[in-house]
mmCIF file of C-alpha atoms in Angstrom:
data_model
loop_
_atom_site.group_PDB
_atom_site.id
_atom_site.type_symbol
_atom_site.label_atom_id
_atom_site.label_comp_id
_atom_site.label_asym_id
_atom_site.label_seq_id
_atom_site.Cartn_x
_atom_site.Cartn_y
_atom_site.Cartn_z
ATOM 1 C CA MET A 168 -51.294 -152.355 78.036
ATOM 2 C CA VAL A 169 -51.137 -156.167 77.922
ATOM 3 C CA LEU A 170 -50.143 -156.186 74.262
ATOM 4 C CA THR A 171 -47.502 -153.529 74.901
ATOM 5 C CA ALA A 172 -46.096 -155.580 77.782
ATOM 6 C CA LEU A 173 -46.112 -158.682 75.567
ATOM 7 C CA ARG A 174 -44.174 -156.845 72.866
ATOM 8 C CA GLY A 175 -41.668 -155.737 75.487
ATOM 9 C CA ALA A 176 -41.362 -159.291 76.788
ATOM 10 C CA LEU A 177 -40.726 -160.640 73.299
ATOM 11 C CA GLY A 178 -38.153 -157.932 72.717
ATOM 12 C CA PHE A 179 -36.335 -158.939 75.904
ATOM 13 C CA LEU A 180 -36.878 -162.697 75.876
ATOM 14 C CA SER A 181 -36.449 -163.438 72.168
ATOM 15 C CA GLN A 182 -34.849 -162.319 68.933
ATOM 16 C CA LEU A 183 -38.163 -161.302 67.381
ATOM 17 C CA PRO A 184 -38.058 -157.775 65.912
ATOM 18 C CA VAL A 185 -40.672 -156.322 68.259
ATOM 19 C CA GLY A 186 -40.859 -154.615 71.617
ATOM 20 C CA HIS A 187 -37.671 -152.564 71.483
ATOM 21 C CA SER A 188 -39.309 -149.233 72.334
ATOM 22 C CA GLU A 189 -39.004 -147.651 75.766
ATOM 23 C CA ALA A 190 -42.774 -147.876 76.294
ATOM 24 C CA ALA A 191 -42.763 -151.623 75.558
ATOM 25 C CA TRP A 192 -39.828 -152.223 77.891
ATOM 26 C CA ASN A 193 -41.421 -150.253 80.727
ATOM 27 C CA ALA A 194 -44.712 -152.123 80.297
ATOM 28 C CA PHE A 195 -42.893 -155.469 80.396
ATOM 29 C CA ALA A 196 -40.801 -154.511 83.429
ATOM 30 C CA ALA A 197 -44.026 -153.732 85.291
ATOM 31 C CA SER A 198 -45.860 -156.912 84.223
ATOM 32 C CA SER A 199 -45.008 -160.402 85.451
ATOM 33 C CA THR A 200 -47.858 -161.846 83.356
ATOM 34 C CA ALA A 201 -46.019 -160.963 80.159
ATOM 35 C CA PHE A 202 -43.411 -163.664 80.862
ATOM 36 C CA PRO A 203 -45.599 -166.742 80.227
ATOM 37 C CA LEU A 204 -47.578 -164.943 77.515
ATOM 38 C CA ALA A 205 -44.326 -164.541 75.618
ATOM 39 C CA GLY A 206 -43.669 -168.210 76.308
ATOM 40 C CA TYR A 207 -46.725 -169.177 74.270
ATOM 41 C CA VAL A 208 -45.454 -167.203 71.267
ATOM 42 C CA VAL A 209 -41.870 -168.430 71.520
ATOM 43 C CA GLY A 210 -43.019 -171.986 72.216
ATOM 44 C CA ALA A 211 -45.253 -172.059 69.161
ATOM 45 C CA LEU A 212 -42.359 -170.970 66.953
ATOM 46 C CA VAL A 213 -39.728 -173.364 68.282
ATOM 47 C CA ALA A 214 -42.252 -176.238 68.194
ATOM 48 C CA ILE A 215 -42.690 -176.029 64.407
ATOM 49 C CA PRO A 216 -40.096 -178.773 63.665
ATOM 50 C CA PHE A 217 -42.158 -181.255 65.699
ATOM 51 C CA LEU A 218 -45.007 -181.025 63.189
ATOM 52 C CA ALA A 219 -42.798 -183.233 61.026
ATOM 53 C CA THR A 220 -42.357 -186.084 63.501
ATOM 54 C CA ASP A 221 -44.426 -188.409 61.296
ATOM 55 C CA VAL A 222 -42.265 -187.872 58.220
ATOM 56 C CA ALA A 223 -38.784 -186.951 59.441
ATOM 57 C CA PRO A 224 -36.315 -188.972 61.552
ATOM 58 C CA ALA A 225 -36.318 -188.060 65.233
ATOM 59 C CA PRO A 226 -32.691 -186.806 65.253
ATOM 60 C CA VAL A 227 -33.473 -184.431 62.390
ATOM 61 C CA VAL A 228 -36.529 -183.055 64.193
ATOM 62 C CA ALA A 229 -34.567 -182.659 67.446
ATOM 63 C CA ALA A 230 -31.767 -180.846 65.619
ATOM 64 C CA GLY A 231 -34.315 -178.563 63.979
ATOM 65 C CA TYR A 232 -35.718 -177.732 67.388
ATOM 66 C CA LEU A 233 -32.306 -176.808 68.806
ATOM 67 C CA VAL A 234 -31.634 -174.570 65.822
ATOM 68 C CA ALA A 235 -35.059 -172.952 66.238
ATOM 69 C CA VAL A 236 -34.356 -172.254 69.912
ATOM 70 C CA VAL A 237 -31.109 -170.482 69.030
ATOM 71 C CA LEU A 238 -32.699 -168.491 66.200
ATOM 72 C CA VAL A 239 -35.830 -167.462 68.111
ATOM 73 C CA VAL A 240 -34.487 -167.087 71.649
ATOM 74 C CA GLY A 241 -30.900 -166.052 70.990
ATOM 75 C CA VAL A 242 -27.978 -166.415 73.380
ATOM 76 C CA ASN A 243 -28.768 -163.987 76.207
ATOM 77 C CA HIS A 244 -30.292 -166.603 78.494
ATOM 78 C CA ALA A 245 -27.513 -169.082 77.688
ATOM 79 C CA ASP A 246 -25.010 -166.377 78.632
ATOM 80 C CA GLY A 247 -26.751 -166.070 81.992
ATOM 81 C CA LEU A 248 -26.449 -169.819 82.485
ATOM 82 C CA ALA A 249 -22.736 -169.642 81.652
ATOM 83 C CA ASP A 250 -22.199 -166.851 84.166
ATOM 84 C CA LEU A 251 -24.100 -168.771 86.823
ATOM 85 C CA GLY A 252 -21.954 -171.829 86.124
ATOM 86 C CA ASP A 253 -18.801 -169.814 86.725
ATOM 87 C CA ALA A 254 -20.280 -168.328 89.902
ATOM 88 C CA ALA A 255 -21.135 -171.798 91.192
ATOM 89 C CA ALA A 256 -17.487 -172.827 90.785
ATOM 90 C CA VAL A 257 -16.268 -169.993 93.034
ATOM 91 C CA HIS A 258 -15.666 -170.535 96.737
ATOM 92 C CA GLY A 259 -16.123 -167.195 98.410
ATOM 93 C CA GLU A 260 -18.508 -164.428 99.383
ATOM 94 C CA ALA A 261 -21.536 -163.423 97.354
ATOM 95 C CA SER A 262 -19.733 -160.315 96.122
ATOM 96 C CA GLU A 263 -16.891 -162.468 94.757
ATOM 97 C CA ARG A 264 -19.329 -164.704 92.904
ATOM 98 C CA ARG A 265 -21.084 -161.694 91.390
ATOM 99 C CA GLU A 266 -17.729 -160.286 90.304
ATOM 100 C CA VAL A 267 -16.955 -163.530 88.470
ATOM 101 C CA MET A 268 -20.319 -163.272 86.714
ATOM 102 C CA ARG A 269 -19.366 -159.843 85.378
ATOM 103 C CA ASP A 270 -16.051 -161.182 84.040
ATOM 104 C CA THR A 271 -16.151 -161.885 80.300
ATOM 105 C CA THR A 272 -13.720 -164.800 80.645
ATOM 106 C CA VAL A 273 -15.390 -168.187 80.136
ATOM 107 C CA GLY A 274 -14.451 -170.627 82.881
ATOM 108 C CA VAL A 275 -14.814 -174.351 83.419
ATOM 109 C CA GLY A 276 -18.076 -173.815 85.329
ATOM 110 C CA ALA A 277 -19.610 -172.049 82.342
ATOM 111 C CA VAL A 278 -18.549 -174.742 79.893
ATOM 112 C CA LEU A 279 -19.853 -177.508 82.148
ATOM 113 C CA ALA A 280 -23.182 -175.744 82.762
ATOM 114 C CA LEU A 281 -23.810 -174.972 79.095
ATOM 115 C CA GLY A 282 -22.669 -178.373 77.878
ATOM 116 C CA THR A 283 -24.754 -180.283 80.386
ATOM 117 C CA VAL A 284 -27.948 -178.325 79.828
ATOM 118 C CA LEU A 285 -27.556 -178.468 76.041
ATOM 119 C CA ALA A 286 -27.062 -182.235 76.182
ATOM 120 C CA VAL A 287 -30.085 -182.647 78.452
ATOM 121 C CA LEU A 288 -32.220 -180.470 76.170
ATOM 122 C CA ALA A 289 -31.086 -182.372 73.073
ATOM 123 C CA LEU A 290 -31.965 -185.715 74.655
ATOM 124 C CA GLY A 291 -35.333 -184.351 75.727
ATOM 125 C CA ALA A 292 -35.986 -183.126 72.196
ATOM 126 C CA LEU A 293 -35.030 -186.510 70.793
ATOM 127 C CA ALA A 294 -37.495 -188.251 73.100
ATOM 128 C CA THR A 295 -40.202 -185.702 72.282
ATOM 129 C CA ALA A 296 -39.710 -186.286 68.564
ATOM 130 C CA ALA A 297 -40.824 -189.899 69.063
ATOM 131 C CA LEU A 298 -44.311 -188.744 70.130
ATOM 132 C CA ALA A 299 -47.335 -187.913 67.986
ATOM 133 C CA PRO A 300 -46.914 -184.473 66.350
ATOM 134 C CA LEU A 301 -49.619 -182.605 68.261
ATOM 135 C CA VAL A 302 -48.539 -184.106 71.584
ATOM 136 C CA ALA A 303 -44.930 -183.182 70.855
ATOM 137 C CA VAL A 304 -45.930 -179.625 69.973
ATOM 138 C CA ALA A 305 -48.006 -179.345 73.173
ATOM 139 C CA LEU A 306 -45.042 -180.458 75.281
ATOM 140 C CA VAL A 307 -42.614 -178.070 73.605
ATOM 141 C CA VAL A 308 -44.984 -175.125 74.049
ATOM 142 C CA ALA A 309 -45.566 -176.157 77.668
ATOM 143 C CA ALA A 310 -41.820 -176.355 78.286
ATOM 144 C CA GLU A 311 -41.312 -172.832 76.948
ATOM 145 C CA VAL A 312 -44.236 -171.400 78.904
ATOM 146 C CA SER A 313 -43.009 -173.236 81.994
ATOM 147 C CA ALA A 314 -39.560 -171.698 81.529
ATOM 148 C CA LYS A 315 -41.044 -168.214 81.335
ATOM 149 C CA LEU A 316 -43.298 -168.915 84.332
ATOM 150 C CA ALA A 317 -40.161 -169.951 86.209
ATOM 151 C CA MET A 318 -38.559 -166.611 85.354
ATOM 152 C CA ALA A 319 -41.658 -164.777 86.570
ATOM 153 C CA THR A 320 -41.611 -166.808 89.782
ATOM 154 C CA VAL A 321 -37.996 -165.923 90.503
ATOM 155 C CA ALA A 322 -38.712 -162.269 89.695
ATOM 156 C CA CYS A 323 -41.764 -162.132 91.982
ATOM 157 C CA LEU A 324 -40.302 -164.090 94.894
ATOM 158 C CA GLY A 325 -36.683 -162.978 94.655
ATOM 159 C CA ARG A 326 -34.885 -159.878 95.836
ATOM 160 C CA PRO A 327 -32.416 -157.933 93.673
ATOM 161 C CA SER A 328 -28.815 -158.896 94.367
ATOM 162 C CA HIS A 329 -27.440 -155.615 93.037
ATOM 163 C CA GLU A 330 -28.319 -152.581 90.973
ATOM 164 C CA GLY A 331 -28.496 -153.389 87.295
ATOM 165 C CA PHE A 332 -30.578 -154.589 84.391
ATOM 166 C CA GLY A 333 -32.158 -157.458 86.323
ATOM 167 C CA ALA A 334 -33.081 -155.246 89.242
ATOM 168 C CA THR A 335 -35.393 -153.286 86.940
ATOM 169 C CA VAL A 336 -37.475 -156.424 86.397
ATOM 170 C CA VAL A 337 -37.204 -157.863 89.913
ATOM 171 C CA GLY A 338 -37.187 -154.802 92.155
ATOM 172 C CA ASP A 339 -40.843 -153.728 92.204
ATOM 173 C CA LYS A 340 -42.501 -157.150 92.123
ATOM 174 C CA GLN A 341 -44.274 -158.839 95.028
ATOM 175 C CA PRO A 342 -45.336 -162.459 95.640
ATOM 176 C CA THR A 343 -48.937 -161.468 94.863
ATOM 177 C CA ASP A 344 -47.830 -160.497 91.343
ATOM 178 C CA LEU A 345 -47.403 -164.205 90.615
ATOM 179 C CA ALA A 346 -51.193 -164.646 90.367
ATOM 180 C CA GLY A 347 -51.301 -163.335 86.796
ATOM 181 C CA PRO A 348 -48.572 -165.648 85.415
ATOM 182 C CA LEU A 349 -50.174 -168.648 87.119
ATOM 183 C CA ALA A 350 -53.575 -167.759 85.675
ATOM 184 C CA VAL A 351 -52.393 -167.544 82.066
ATOM 185 C CA THR A 352 -50.442 -170.793 82.466
ATOM 186 C CA ALA A 353 -53.412 -172.684 83.948
ATOM 187 C CA PRO A 354 -54.847 -173.811 80.562
ATOM 188 C CA LEU A 355 -51.766 -175.963 80.040
ATOM 189 C CA ALA A 356 -52.476 -177.705 83.321
ATOM 190 C CA VAL A 357 -56.168 -178.445 82.757
ATOM 191 C CA LEU A 358 -56.951 -178.423 79.040
ATOM 192 C CA VAL A 359 -54.110 -180.156 77.209
ATOM 193 C CA VAL A 360 -52.367 -183.526 77.694
ATOM 194 C CA PRO A 361 -51.664 -184.619 81.293
ATOM 195 C CA ALA A 362 -47.934 -184.221 80.773
ATOM 196 C CA THR A 363 -48.200 -180.470 80.156
ATOM 197 C CA ALA A 364 -49.293 -179.972 83.753
ATOM 198 C CA VAL A 365 -46.259 -181.918 84.915
ATOM 199 C CA ALA A 366 -44.036 -179.779 82.690
ATOM 200 C CA VAL A 367 -45.409 -176.624 84.317
ATOM 201 C CA LEU A 368 -44.768 -178.035 87.790
ATOM 202 C CA ALA A 369 -41.211 -178.930 86.811
ATOM 203 C CA GLY A 370 -40.524 -175.334 85.830
ATOM 204 C CA LEU A 371 -41.866 -174.104 89.159
ATOM 205 C CA ALA A 372 -39.635 -176.573 90.989
ATOM 206 C CA VAL A 373 -36.590 -175.272 89.117
ATOM 207 C CA ALA A 374 -37.581 -171.692 89.973
ATOM 208 C CA ALA A 375 -37.775 -172.544 93.674
ATOM 209 C CA LEU A 376 -34.353 -174.211 93.637
ATOM 210 C CA VAL A 377 -32.645 -171.458 91.647
ATOM 211 C CA ARG A 378 -34.140 -168.723 93.812
ATOM 212 C CA ARG A 379 -32.992 -170.475 96.989
ATOM 213 C CA TRP A 380 -29.481 -170.977 95.609
ATOM 214 C CA ALA A 381 -29.219 -167.396 94.341
ATOM 215 C CA HIS A 382 -30.301 -165.921 97.670
ATOM 216 C CA ALA A 383 -27.798 -168.092 99.529
ATOM 217 C CA ARG A 384 -24.839 -167.750 97.138
ATOM 218 C CA LEU A 385 -25.377 -164.423 95.365
ATOM 219 C CA ASP A 386 -27.387 -162.558 97.996
ATOM 220 C CA GLY A 387 -30.281 -162.182 95.567
ATOM 221 C CA VAL A 388 -31.426 -162.329 91.959
ATOM 222 C CA GLY A 389 -30.108 -160.561 88.876
ATOM 223 C CA GLY A 390 -30.467 -160.761 85.127
ATOM 224 C CA ASP A 391 -28.085 -163.715 84.808
ATOM 225 C CA VAL A 392 -30.135 -165.678 87.333
ATOM 226 C CA LEU A 393 -33.299 -165.045 85.332
ATOM 227 C CA GLY A 394 -31.620 -166.182 82.124
ATOM 228 C CA ALA A 395 -30.217 -169.322 83.737
ATOM 229 C CA THR A 396 -33.630 -170.104 85.194
ATOM 230 C CA ASN A 397 -35.122 -170.047 81.705
ATOM 231 C CA GLU A 398 -32.550 -172.504 80.324
ATOM 232 C CA LEU A 399 -32.720 -174.889 83.276
ATOM 233 C CA ALA A 400 -36.515 -174.844 83.488
ATOM 234 C CA ARG A 401 -36.987 -175.474 79.745
ATOM 235 C CA ALA A 402 -34.807 -178.603 79.855
ATOM 236 C CA ALA A 403 -36.375 -179.874 83.077
ATOM 237 C CA ALA A 404 -39.923 -179.240 81.867
ATOM 238 C CA LEU A 405 -39.357 -181.031 78.562
ATOM 239 C CA HIS A 406 -37.979 -184.126 80.291
ATOM 240 C CA ALA A 407 -40.711 -184.079 82.909
ATOM 241 C CA GLY A 408 -43.317 -183.850 80.155
ATOM 242 C CA VAL A 409 -41.857 -186.774 78.225
ATOM 243 C CA ALA A 410 -41.672 -188.916 81.359
ATOM 244 C CA ALA A 411 -45.236 -188.019 82.313
ATOM 245 C CA THR A 412 -46.446 -188.867 78.805
ATOM 246 C CA ALA A 413 -44.987 -192.351 79.155
ATOM 247 C CA LEU A 414 -46.793 -192.797 82.474
ATOM 248 C CA LEU A 415 -50.084 -190.975 81.856
ATOM 249 C CA GLY A 416 -50.623 -191.328 78.117
ATOM 250 C CA GLU A 417 -51.222 -188.858 75.298
ATOM 251 C CA VAL A 418 -55.007 -188.416 75.541
ATOM 252 C CA PRO A 419 -56.022 -184.783 76.236
ATOM 253 C CA LEU A 420 -57.477 -184.190 79.681
ATOM 254 C CA TRP A 421 -60.636 -182.512 78.411
ATOM 255 C CA THR A 422 -61.680 -185.684 76.554
ATOM 256 C CA ARG A 423 -61.750 -187.572 79.851
ATOM 257 C CA TRP A 424 -64.290 -185.294 81.513
#
């Protein structure tokens, strides 16, 4: 069941050619734990360019990472961020904001949201590329897992804003369902470099802020909110990890015990 849910999560959260069956989707929709598990797989793939930090210039490594994110993750989450940006620019009722999110027209809010987050992610990748290869890889994996944990958090603590694709994932989940995602993310907080724990906490902070905003402005959570949470949490977690590395060092926690 776990492997089926993981395949479904990868089919929904990435471009990998797995998990597109109805059984995989249903297993994923019922499992919040599959979110961060998929984050480990996606994170390991997009972190590959950082294995070359000792031999390639930092801008080249950072560019490789951004390309890997697009190839592995695709554009669905970025589309959610764009829609949320347009909704944030609207002054009106929650129903009006949701209507703007369904509109295929790209507004100024979408451009600003996508441009800002992409710039932040690129700068975070550039700073990460200056670290030792294994530390850089650990931070990138942690950022991706943190982003998926953030999605699981919003799904478990949020309420559906309307009937739709996102409601299938959010509707049946309870706050207690967050125990599984937290458990599978715990190794990043206690076994790797100190900064990975900070990256995980950053993703949770983003989830709390996005959920609060979505409940207040959209009357709940939908698929676009989940996608935007992923993009925002990844960028925040990567920067938090880099900053924490500068303050706490690169030595793995388990070697200090």
